[in-house]
Each structure stands twice: as C-alpha cells, then as structure tokens.
XYZ file of C-alpha atoms in Angstrom:
503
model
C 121.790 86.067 101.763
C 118.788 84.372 101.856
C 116.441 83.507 98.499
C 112.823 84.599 98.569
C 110.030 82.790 96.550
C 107.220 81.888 97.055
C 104.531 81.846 93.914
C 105.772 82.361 90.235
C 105.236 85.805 90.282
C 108.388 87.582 89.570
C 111.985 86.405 89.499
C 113.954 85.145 92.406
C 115.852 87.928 94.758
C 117.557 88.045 97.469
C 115.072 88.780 100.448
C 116.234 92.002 101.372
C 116.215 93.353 97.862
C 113.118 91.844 97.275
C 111.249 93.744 99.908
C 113.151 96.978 98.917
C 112.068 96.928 95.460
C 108.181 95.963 97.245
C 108.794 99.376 99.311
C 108.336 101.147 96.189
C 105.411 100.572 95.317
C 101.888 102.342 96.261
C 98.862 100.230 95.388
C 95.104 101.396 95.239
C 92.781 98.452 95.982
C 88.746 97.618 95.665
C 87.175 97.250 99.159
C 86.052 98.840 102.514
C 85.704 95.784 104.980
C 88.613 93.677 103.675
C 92.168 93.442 101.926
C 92.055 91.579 99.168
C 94.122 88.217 98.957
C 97.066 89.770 96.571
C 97.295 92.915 98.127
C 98.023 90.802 101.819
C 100.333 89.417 99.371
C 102.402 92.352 97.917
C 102.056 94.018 101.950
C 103.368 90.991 103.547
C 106.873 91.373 101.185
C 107.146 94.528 101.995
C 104.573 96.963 99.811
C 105.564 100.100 100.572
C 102.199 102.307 100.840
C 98.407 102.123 99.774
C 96.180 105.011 98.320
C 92.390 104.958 99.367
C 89.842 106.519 97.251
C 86.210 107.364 97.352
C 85.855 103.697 97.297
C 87.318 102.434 100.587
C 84.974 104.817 102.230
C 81.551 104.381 103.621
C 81.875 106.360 107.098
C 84.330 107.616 109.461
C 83.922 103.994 111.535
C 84.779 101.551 108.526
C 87.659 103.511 107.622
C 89.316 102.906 111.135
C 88.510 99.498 111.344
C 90.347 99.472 107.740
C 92.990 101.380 108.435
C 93.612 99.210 111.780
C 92.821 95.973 109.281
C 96.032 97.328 106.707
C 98.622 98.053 109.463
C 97.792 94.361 111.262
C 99.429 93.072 108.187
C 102.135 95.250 108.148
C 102.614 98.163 110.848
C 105.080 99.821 108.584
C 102.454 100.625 105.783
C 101.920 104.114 104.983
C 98.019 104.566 104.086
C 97.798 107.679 101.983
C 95.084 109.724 100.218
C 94.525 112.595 97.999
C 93.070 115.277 100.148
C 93.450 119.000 98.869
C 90.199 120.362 99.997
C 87.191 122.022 97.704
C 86.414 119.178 95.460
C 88.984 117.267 95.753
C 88.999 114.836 98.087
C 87.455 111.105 99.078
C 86.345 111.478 102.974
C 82.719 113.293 102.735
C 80.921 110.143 103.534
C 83.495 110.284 106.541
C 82.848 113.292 108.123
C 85.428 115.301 106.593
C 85.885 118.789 107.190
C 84.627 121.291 104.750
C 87.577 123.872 103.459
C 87.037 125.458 100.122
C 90.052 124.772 97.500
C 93.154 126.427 97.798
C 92.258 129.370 95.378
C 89.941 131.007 97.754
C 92.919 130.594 100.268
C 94.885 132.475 97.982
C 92.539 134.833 97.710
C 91.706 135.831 100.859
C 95.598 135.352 101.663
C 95.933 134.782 105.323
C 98.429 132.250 105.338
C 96.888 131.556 109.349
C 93.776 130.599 107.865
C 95.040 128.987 105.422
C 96.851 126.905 108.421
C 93.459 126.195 109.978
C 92.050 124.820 106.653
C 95.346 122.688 106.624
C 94.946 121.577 110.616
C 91.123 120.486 110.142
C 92.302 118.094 107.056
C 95.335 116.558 108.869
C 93.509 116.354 112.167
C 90.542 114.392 110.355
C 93.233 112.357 108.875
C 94.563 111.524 111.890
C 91.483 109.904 113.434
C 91.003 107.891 110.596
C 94.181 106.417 110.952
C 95.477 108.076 107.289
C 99.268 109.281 107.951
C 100.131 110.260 104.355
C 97.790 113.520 102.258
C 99.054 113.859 98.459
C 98.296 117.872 99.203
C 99.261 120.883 98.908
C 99.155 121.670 95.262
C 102.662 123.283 94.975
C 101.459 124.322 90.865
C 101.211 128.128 89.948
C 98.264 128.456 87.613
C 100.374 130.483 85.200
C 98.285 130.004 81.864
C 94.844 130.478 81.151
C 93.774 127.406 79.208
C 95.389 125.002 81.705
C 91.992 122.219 82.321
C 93.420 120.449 85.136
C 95.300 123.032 87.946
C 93.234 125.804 87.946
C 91.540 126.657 91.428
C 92.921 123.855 92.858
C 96.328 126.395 93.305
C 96.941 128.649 95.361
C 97.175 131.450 92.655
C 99.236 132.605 89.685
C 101.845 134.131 91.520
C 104.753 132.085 92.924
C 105.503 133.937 95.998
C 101.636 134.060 97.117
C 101.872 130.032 96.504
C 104.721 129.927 98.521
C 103.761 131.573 101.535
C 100.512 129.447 101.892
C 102.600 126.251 100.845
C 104.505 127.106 103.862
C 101.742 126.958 105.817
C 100.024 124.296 105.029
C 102.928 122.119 105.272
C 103.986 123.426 108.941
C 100.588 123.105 109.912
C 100.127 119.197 108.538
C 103.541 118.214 109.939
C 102.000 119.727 113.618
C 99.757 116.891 113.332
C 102.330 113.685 112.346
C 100.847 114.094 109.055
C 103.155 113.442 105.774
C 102.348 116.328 103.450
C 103.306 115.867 99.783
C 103.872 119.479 97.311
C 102.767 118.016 94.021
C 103.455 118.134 90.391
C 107.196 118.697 90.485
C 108.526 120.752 88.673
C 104.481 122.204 88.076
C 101.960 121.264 86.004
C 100.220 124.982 85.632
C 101.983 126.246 82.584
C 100.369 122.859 80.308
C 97.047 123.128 78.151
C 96.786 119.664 78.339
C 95.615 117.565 81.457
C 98.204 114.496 81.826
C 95.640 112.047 82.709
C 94.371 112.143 79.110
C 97.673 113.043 77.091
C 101.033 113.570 77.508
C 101.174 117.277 78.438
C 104.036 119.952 77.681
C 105.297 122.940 79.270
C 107.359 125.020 76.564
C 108.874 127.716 78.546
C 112.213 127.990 79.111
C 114.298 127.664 82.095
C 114.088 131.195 83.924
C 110.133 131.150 83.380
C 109.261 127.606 84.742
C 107.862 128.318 88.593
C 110.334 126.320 90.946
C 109.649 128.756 93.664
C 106.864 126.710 95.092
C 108.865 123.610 94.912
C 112.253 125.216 96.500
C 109.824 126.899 99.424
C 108.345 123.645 100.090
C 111.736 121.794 100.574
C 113.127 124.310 102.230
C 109.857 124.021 104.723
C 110.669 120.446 105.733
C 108.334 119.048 102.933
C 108.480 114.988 103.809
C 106.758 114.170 100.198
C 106.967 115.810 96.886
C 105.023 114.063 93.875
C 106.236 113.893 90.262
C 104.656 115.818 86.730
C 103.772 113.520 83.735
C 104.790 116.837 81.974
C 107.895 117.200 79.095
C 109.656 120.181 80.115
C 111.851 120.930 76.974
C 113.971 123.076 78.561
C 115.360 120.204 81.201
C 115.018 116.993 79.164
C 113.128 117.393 76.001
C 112.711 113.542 75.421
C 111.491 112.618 79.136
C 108.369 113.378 81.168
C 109.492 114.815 84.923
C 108.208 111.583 86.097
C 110.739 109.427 84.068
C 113.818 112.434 83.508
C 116.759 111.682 85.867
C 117.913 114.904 84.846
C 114.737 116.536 86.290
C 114.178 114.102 89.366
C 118.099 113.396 90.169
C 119.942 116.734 88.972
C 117.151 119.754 89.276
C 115.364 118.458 92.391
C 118.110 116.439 94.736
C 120.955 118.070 93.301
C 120.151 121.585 93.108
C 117.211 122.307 95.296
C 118.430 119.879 97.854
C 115.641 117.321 98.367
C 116.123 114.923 100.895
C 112.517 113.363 101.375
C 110.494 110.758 99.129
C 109.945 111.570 95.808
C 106.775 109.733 94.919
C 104.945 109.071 90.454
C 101.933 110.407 90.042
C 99.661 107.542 89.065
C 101.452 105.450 86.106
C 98.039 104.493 84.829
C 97.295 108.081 83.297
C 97.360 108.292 80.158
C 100.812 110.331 79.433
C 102.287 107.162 80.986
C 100.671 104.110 79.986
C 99.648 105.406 76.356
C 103.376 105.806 75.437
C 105.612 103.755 78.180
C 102.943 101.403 79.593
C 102.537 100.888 83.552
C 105.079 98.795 83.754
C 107.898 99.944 82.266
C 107.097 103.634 83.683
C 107.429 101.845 86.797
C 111.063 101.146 85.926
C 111.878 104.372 84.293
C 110.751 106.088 87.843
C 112.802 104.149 89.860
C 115.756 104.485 87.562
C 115.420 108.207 87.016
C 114.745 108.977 90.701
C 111.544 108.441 92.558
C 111.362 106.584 95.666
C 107.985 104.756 94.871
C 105.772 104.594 91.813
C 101.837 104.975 92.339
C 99.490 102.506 90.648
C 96.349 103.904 91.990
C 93.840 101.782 90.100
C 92.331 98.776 91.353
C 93.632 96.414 89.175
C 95.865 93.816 90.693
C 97.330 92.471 87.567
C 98.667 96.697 86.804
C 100.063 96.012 90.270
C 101.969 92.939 89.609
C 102.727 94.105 86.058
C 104.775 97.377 87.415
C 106.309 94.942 90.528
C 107.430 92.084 88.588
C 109.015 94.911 85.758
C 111.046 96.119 88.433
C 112.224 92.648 90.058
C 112.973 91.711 86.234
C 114.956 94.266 85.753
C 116.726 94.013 89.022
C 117.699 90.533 88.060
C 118.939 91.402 85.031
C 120.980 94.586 85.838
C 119.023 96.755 84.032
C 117.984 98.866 87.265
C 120.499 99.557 89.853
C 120.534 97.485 93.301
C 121.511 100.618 95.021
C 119.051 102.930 93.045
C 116.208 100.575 94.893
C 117.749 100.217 98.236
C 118.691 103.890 97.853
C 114.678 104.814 97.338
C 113.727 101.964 99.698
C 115.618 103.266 102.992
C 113.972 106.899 102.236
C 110.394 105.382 102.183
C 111.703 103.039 105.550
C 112.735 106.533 107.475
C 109.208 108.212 105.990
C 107.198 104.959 107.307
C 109.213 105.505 111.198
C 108.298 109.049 111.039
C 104.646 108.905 110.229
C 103.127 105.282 109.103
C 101.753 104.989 112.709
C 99.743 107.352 113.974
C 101.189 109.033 116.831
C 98.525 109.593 119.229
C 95.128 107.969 119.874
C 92.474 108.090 118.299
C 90.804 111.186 120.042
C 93.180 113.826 118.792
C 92.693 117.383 119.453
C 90.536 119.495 118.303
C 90.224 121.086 114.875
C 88.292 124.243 114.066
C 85.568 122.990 112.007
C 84.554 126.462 111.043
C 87.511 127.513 109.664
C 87.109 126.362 106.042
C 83.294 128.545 105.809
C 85.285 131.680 106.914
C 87.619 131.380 104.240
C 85.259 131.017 101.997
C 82.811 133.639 102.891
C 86.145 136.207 103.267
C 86.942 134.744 99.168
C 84.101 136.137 97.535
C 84.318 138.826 95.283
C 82.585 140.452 92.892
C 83.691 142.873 90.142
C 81.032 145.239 91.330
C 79.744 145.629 94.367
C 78.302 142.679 96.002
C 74.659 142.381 95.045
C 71.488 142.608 97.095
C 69.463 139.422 97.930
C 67.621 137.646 95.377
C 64.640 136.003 96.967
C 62.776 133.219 95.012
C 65.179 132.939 92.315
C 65.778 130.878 89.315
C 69.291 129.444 89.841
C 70.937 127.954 87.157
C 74.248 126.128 87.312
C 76.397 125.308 84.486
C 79.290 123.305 85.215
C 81.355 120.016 83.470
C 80.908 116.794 84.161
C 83.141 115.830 87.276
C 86.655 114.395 86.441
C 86.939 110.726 86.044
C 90.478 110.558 88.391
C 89.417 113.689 91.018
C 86.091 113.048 93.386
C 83.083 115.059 93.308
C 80.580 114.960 96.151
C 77.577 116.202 93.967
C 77.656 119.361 95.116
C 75.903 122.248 93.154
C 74.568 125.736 93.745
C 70.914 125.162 93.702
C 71.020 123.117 96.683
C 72.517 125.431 98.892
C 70.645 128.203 97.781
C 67.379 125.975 99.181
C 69.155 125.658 102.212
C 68.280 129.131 103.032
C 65.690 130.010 100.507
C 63.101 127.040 99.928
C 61.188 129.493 97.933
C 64.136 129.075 95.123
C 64.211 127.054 92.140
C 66.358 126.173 89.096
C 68.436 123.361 87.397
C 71.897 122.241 87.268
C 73.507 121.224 83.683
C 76.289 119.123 83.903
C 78.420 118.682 80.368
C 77.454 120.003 76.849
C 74.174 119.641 75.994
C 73.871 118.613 72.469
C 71.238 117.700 69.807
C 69.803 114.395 69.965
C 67.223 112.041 71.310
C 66.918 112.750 75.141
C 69.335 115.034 75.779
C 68.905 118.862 75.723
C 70.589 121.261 73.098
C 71.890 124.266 74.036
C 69.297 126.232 72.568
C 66.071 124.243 74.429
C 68.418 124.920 78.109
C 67.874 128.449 77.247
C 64.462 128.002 76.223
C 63.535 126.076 79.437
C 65.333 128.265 81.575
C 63.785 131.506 80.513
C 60.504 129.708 80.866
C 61.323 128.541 84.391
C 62.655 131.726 85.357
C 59.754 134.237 84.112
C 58.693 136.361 87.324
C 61.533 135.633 89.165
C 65.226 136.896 89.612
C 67.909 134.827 87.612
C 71.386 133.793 88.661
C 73.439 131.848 86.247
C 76.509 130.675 87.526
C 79.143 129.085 85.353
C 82.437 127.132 85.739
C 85.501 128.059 83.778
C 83.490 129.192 80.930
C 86.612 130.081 78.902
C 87.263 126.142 79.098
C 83.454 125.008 78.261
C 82.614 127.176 75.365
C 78.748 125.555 75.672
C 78.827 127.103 79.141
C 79.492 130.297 77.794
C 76.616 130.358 75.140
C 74.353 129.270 77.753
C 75.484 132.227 79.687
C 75.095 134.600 77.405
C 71.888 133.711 75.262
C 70.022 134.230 79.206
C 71.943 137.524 79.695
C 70.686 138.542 76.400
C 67.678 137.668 77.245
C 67.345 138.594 80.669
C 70.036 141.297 80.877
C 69.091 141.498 84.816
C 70.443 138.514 85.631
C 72.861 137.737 87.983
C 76.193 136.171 86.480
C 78.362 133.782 88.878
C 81.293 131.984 88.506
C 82.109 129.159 90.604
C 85.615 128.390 88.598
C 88.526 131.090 87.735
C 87.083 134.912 87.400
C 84.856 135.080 84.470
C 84.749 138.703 82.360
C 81.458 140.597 83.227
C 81.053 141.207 87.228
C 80.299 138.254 88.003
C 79.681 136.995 91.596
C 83.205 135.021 92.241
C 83.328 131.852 94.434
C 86.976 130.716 93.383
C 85.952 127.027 93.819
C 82.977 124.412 93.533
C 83.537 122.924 97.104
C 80.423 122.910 99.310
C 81.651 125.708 101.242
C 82.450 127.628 98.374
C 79.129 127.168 96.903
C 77.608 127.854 100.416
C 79.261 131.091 100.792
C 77.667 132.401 97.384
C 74.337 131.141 98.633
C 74.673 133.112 101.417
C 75.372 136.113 99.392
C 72.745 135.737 97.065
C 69.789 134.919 100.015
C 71.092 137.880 102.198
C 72.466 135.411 104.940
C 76.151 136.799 104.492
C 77.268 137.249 107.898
C-alpha cells in the first residue's frame, strides 16, 4: 500500500486512507476569484466538499467561473451552500430567486407551491454550478422561546412539516440537486441557539418530533445534517452531533438512513467551547457522521480538525473502517450529484412563485386593513445573526416601492442609554414626532424574544392607539398584520397590503 506525505502536516497514512479520512471533511474558504494555496492542498488529497457563503459571491458570473475553478482541481468536489429561502441564504448578489421562508409555506400549505419555491432554488443552484443546498429545515418549531428555528420551519406541527419536507426534497432531487433535512433529531424544542451555547432539549422520548426526519428518509433524502443539541432522553452526556447512540442507533439503525450524515459547523460554540474543533471532528466521525463541517475561513481550524482525525487514525483511536465506511457514502453522493448534470442553461424556473406564496401567507387576526397612504412605517427588528445572511432587507423600503409618499425608520437591536445611541424612550419620542399627521404602522419581529421591541410597540400603540401593528416574525398577540418571515418577498407582500397594491 503505498505511503503518502508530502509536508509535515499530519501523520503518515496509507494513501487510500489518507484521502478517505480528507473525504470527510467540508471546508469554508475566503475568496471569489481564487482557491487559496491550502485549500488546493486539502482538495488535491481528496477534501471531500466546500461550503460557500455570502463571501464567495459577487454575481451570478464569478460564481461559475468559481465553481468551474474548484472542480478543475478536483471534479469529485461537492460545492455546497446553505440555501433555505426568506433570509437565509448567500446568492442575492447572484440573482437568486426570491421565496419567502418556509413558515409562510406552511402557512399557506400547498405542498405544490411549496415545490415551486423548492424548483426556483435548486434550478438557480444549478446554473451556478452548486450541487449540494443544506435545506429544508426538517425542525418543528414546538416551543415558543426557541431564538434560532422559528419561521425558518415549516410549522409546529409534524405532519404539516412533513408533507412540505416531502416536497421540497422531490422537487430538489428533480433538478440533480443534493437536498439535506437538517438538525437531526430537531433543534425546535431548545431555548437556546447552539451557535452561542450548548443547547438542550428535555423532553422525553415519545415527545421529541422524529416525524420530519423519518418522512424525509423515507423521501429519498441524499443529506441529513446533525443537532449540537443534548437530548437527555437518547444520550444525556453527548450532543446529537457527537452521540453514536443518536447518529448510529436512532438514525441508521432504526429509521433506516442510508445517505450522508453531515456536523453542523464544529466552530459553534456548543462544539468548540466544550470539545474544541478538533476533537469534535473526531467525536463525529467516531459516533457516525460521514463528514464534519468547518465552515469558517480559517485554514489552521481546517488543518486542526484534519490532522485530529489522521492522528487518531494512526493511533487506533478512530476506526479505519468507521472512515472508509463514511468516505465511500460521500464517494457515491459526489457520483450522484458533484457534477452538474446538464449545461449550464437549465430549464426554466418560475420566478414568481416565491411572491405568490407570500402574498397567499398573510394574515391578519382581523380583517385585512385598508390602505394606508403616506404612512409612518416603523420597523423593529434584531440585529441580523452573525452565522445566517441578511440582505438588508426591511419594511420601509418596500413600502416606498409603491408609496414614495411614505416615510419612517428601521431600528435594528436594543436601543439603550448612552452617548449616540437612542433609548427606548427617545425611539418613541422621535417616532411619534415623525409620525404626527400621518397613519402609523409598527411592525415588529418576534417581540416575545426582544422584550425592547415590545415596549417600543406598545408605548406608540398607547400613544397612537390607531396604529397599525405588524409582525414580520411568529404571530404576535393583538391583530397584527402577519408576514410569517423577513425575506424580501415577505416584506413585499405586506407592503402591498398596506399601499392597496394586493393583487
């Protein structure tokens, strides 16, 4: 069997072993025009996959040419992305379609539409030369106080999550598209986000919502992604991501998974602030995945987590077969899908698709409200998460679209007390200044998460108990105008409500 080595950066394998335990790895990188040195490296002995972010994107052009750069070095490379639709995703800069997120899917519940949405994204992907989505979100928003699932699920009910997993997933396969159901075993019953903390779900067994999971294996599913979540009531020592009870015995043993099980990112924090990258990246492979995701782009994470794995290779301490085992899964996944199957020009995708969804998801707890000419729009929402993009999008601006004659602000984060920044108390103050004459609409985002929102909120209906309340998050108590989402269709759709464009 033949030796590999080449630079002192890990021990010395056998060749074949060495680019199995490469295989499972996924690596996020700096750059739009070029690969950087190591990561030719790492690709030429065998990386596995790479995730692009907002980063690696300037417009639809540069990510071809960069895509067609990454599989010149190896045509086996699966280039993968997160792209759930709303506000999350990384492709606006390149043209990519607008769908709201999947709770306004849910709601309108058309499982066809739903399909469209689900066609648009893989089709864009497709021209871009991106084979691999981390979407659908496969999580049932089951409790209230969960920061980090919320709209981006389908709903709080696992059979209504099912049914629009299903479709999703048939309609991103129809494209060559890998699709990837993630946080297994769900990351909706946790009031703590997993990129800051280590986050726990404490229900037992019978409550925890599998459903989703077992609908999307049983729908061909090519990709499932791990939880950094403790379930106590299937290992209470282990997060999902690092359980082999949860990733061997629940989801290959019982519910039959055959695909590749892919981490979430190792750098969040309910890794890396109690395991480190590194050995998480062991842990993974030895408990089950199929490859680890280091999506920050640090090369020196990147070599950390491969050379943990080739040291513990050496030494026994990981399992040949357990890496050749995950290895041959990700080789079958990369023949499937890592090159694209058709050209280029691939068909057609209805680009209005995602707009009618959201128009059909908005609700009101009243009847819808008349138009609002000239209004004073304020929008309160939280700063945009550090790990999931945000295109900038707020309310304001697409109320101008259709209503110059409109004005307003949009608050982003708690304003507090302080030189240069606005309390909570002089937002009100300006606001009702700014808004005397004219109708108000003050829309908020998951209020019940973002107390300050809420005392915004109600200090101007208190004040101005004829304005109009909307919520661009989860339903908020009161009537209020429902969008079920902040993506820029979302928001449009509301707009178009509240300037009497509605069609």
């Amino acid at each position: 069997m033949t030796e590999f080595a080449s630079r002192a950066d890990g021990p010395v394998l056998p060749a074949d072993l060495d680019e199995a335990a490469h295989r499972c790895l996924v690596a996020g990188f700096d750059g739009k025009t070029s690969v950087p040195d190591t990561l030719k490296r790492l690709i030429d002995r065998g990386l596995g996959g790479v995730i692009l972010f907002t980063r690696n994107v300037r417009d639809a052009e540069q990510v071809r040419h960069l895509t067609d750069t990454l599989r010149a070095l190896r045509p086996d490379l699966m280039v993968a992305i997160d792209n759930e639709g709303g506000g999350i995703g990384h492709l606006v800069a390149a043209g990519a379609p607008e769908v709201p997120g999947s709770w306004a899917l849910g709601v309108v519940d058309d499982p066809r539409l739903t399909a469209a949405c689900a066609d648009a994204l893989a089709g864009h992907l497709l021209s871009l030369g991106i084979t691999a989505s981390y979407a659908p979100v496969a999580d049932v928003q089951s409790r209230s106080e969960n920061p980090i699932v919320r709209t981006r699920a389908f709903g709080d009910d696992p059979d209504l999550v099912s049914r629009h997993l299903r479709a999703w997933i048939a309609a991103t396969e129809a494209r060559g598209v890998a699709s990837c159901a993630k946080h297994f075993p769900g990351h909706g019953g946790t009031v703590t986000d997993s990129h800051h903390d280590l986050a726990v779900d404490p229900r037992p067994y019978d409550r925890l919502d599998l459903a989703p999971f077992r609908a999307a294996v049983d729908a061909g599913v090519p990709l499932l992604m791990s939880a950094h979540v403790v379930f106590p009531a299937l290992d209470p020592e282990r997060p999902a991501t690092l359980s082999p009870r949860i990733l061997s015995e629940l989801l290959r043993g019982e519910l039959g998974f055959e695909g590749v099980l892919v981490s979430d990112a190792l750098e969040m924090k309910a890794i890396a602030d109690r395991y480190g990258e590194a050995a998480g990246a062991r842990l993974a492979l030895a408990a089950g995945a199929d490859q680890v995701v280091v999506a920050v782009p640090d090369p020196e994470v990147v070599l950390a987590c491969r050379d943990a794995v080739l040291a513990a290779l050496g030494s026994g301490e990981l399992a040949e077969e357990r890496v050749t085992e995950a290895a041959e899964r990700v080789r079958r996944l990369a023949l499937r899908y890592a090159r694209p199957r058709r050209s280029r020009a691939v068909a057609a995708w209805d680009g209005g698709a995602g707009l009618t969804a959201a128009r059909r998801a908005v609700r009101s707890g009243a009847p819808l409200p008349e138009a609002v000419p000239g209004a004073y729009v304020v929008d309160l929402f939280p700063a945009p998460h550090p790990a999931l993009n945000w295109g900038g999008e707020d309310l304001l601006t697409e109320v101008r679209a259709f209503d110059p004659t409109a004005t307003g602000t949009a608050v982003t984060g708690e304003p507090e007390d302080g030189e240069g920044v606005r309390s909570v108390e002089a937002v009100v103050g300006a606001v009702l200044r700014g808004a005397a004459g004219r109708p108000l609409v003050v829309a908020t985002c998951d209020a019940g998460l973002h107390p300050w929102q809420g005392r915004v909120r109600d200090a101007l209906l208190a004040a101005r108990p004829d304005a109009l309340p909307v919520s661009t998050g989860l339903p908020e108590p009161g009537g209020a105008v429902c969008a079920y989402g902040r993506g820029r269709v979302n928001l449009r759709a509301v707009a178009e409500v509240l300037t009497g464009q509605a069609v």
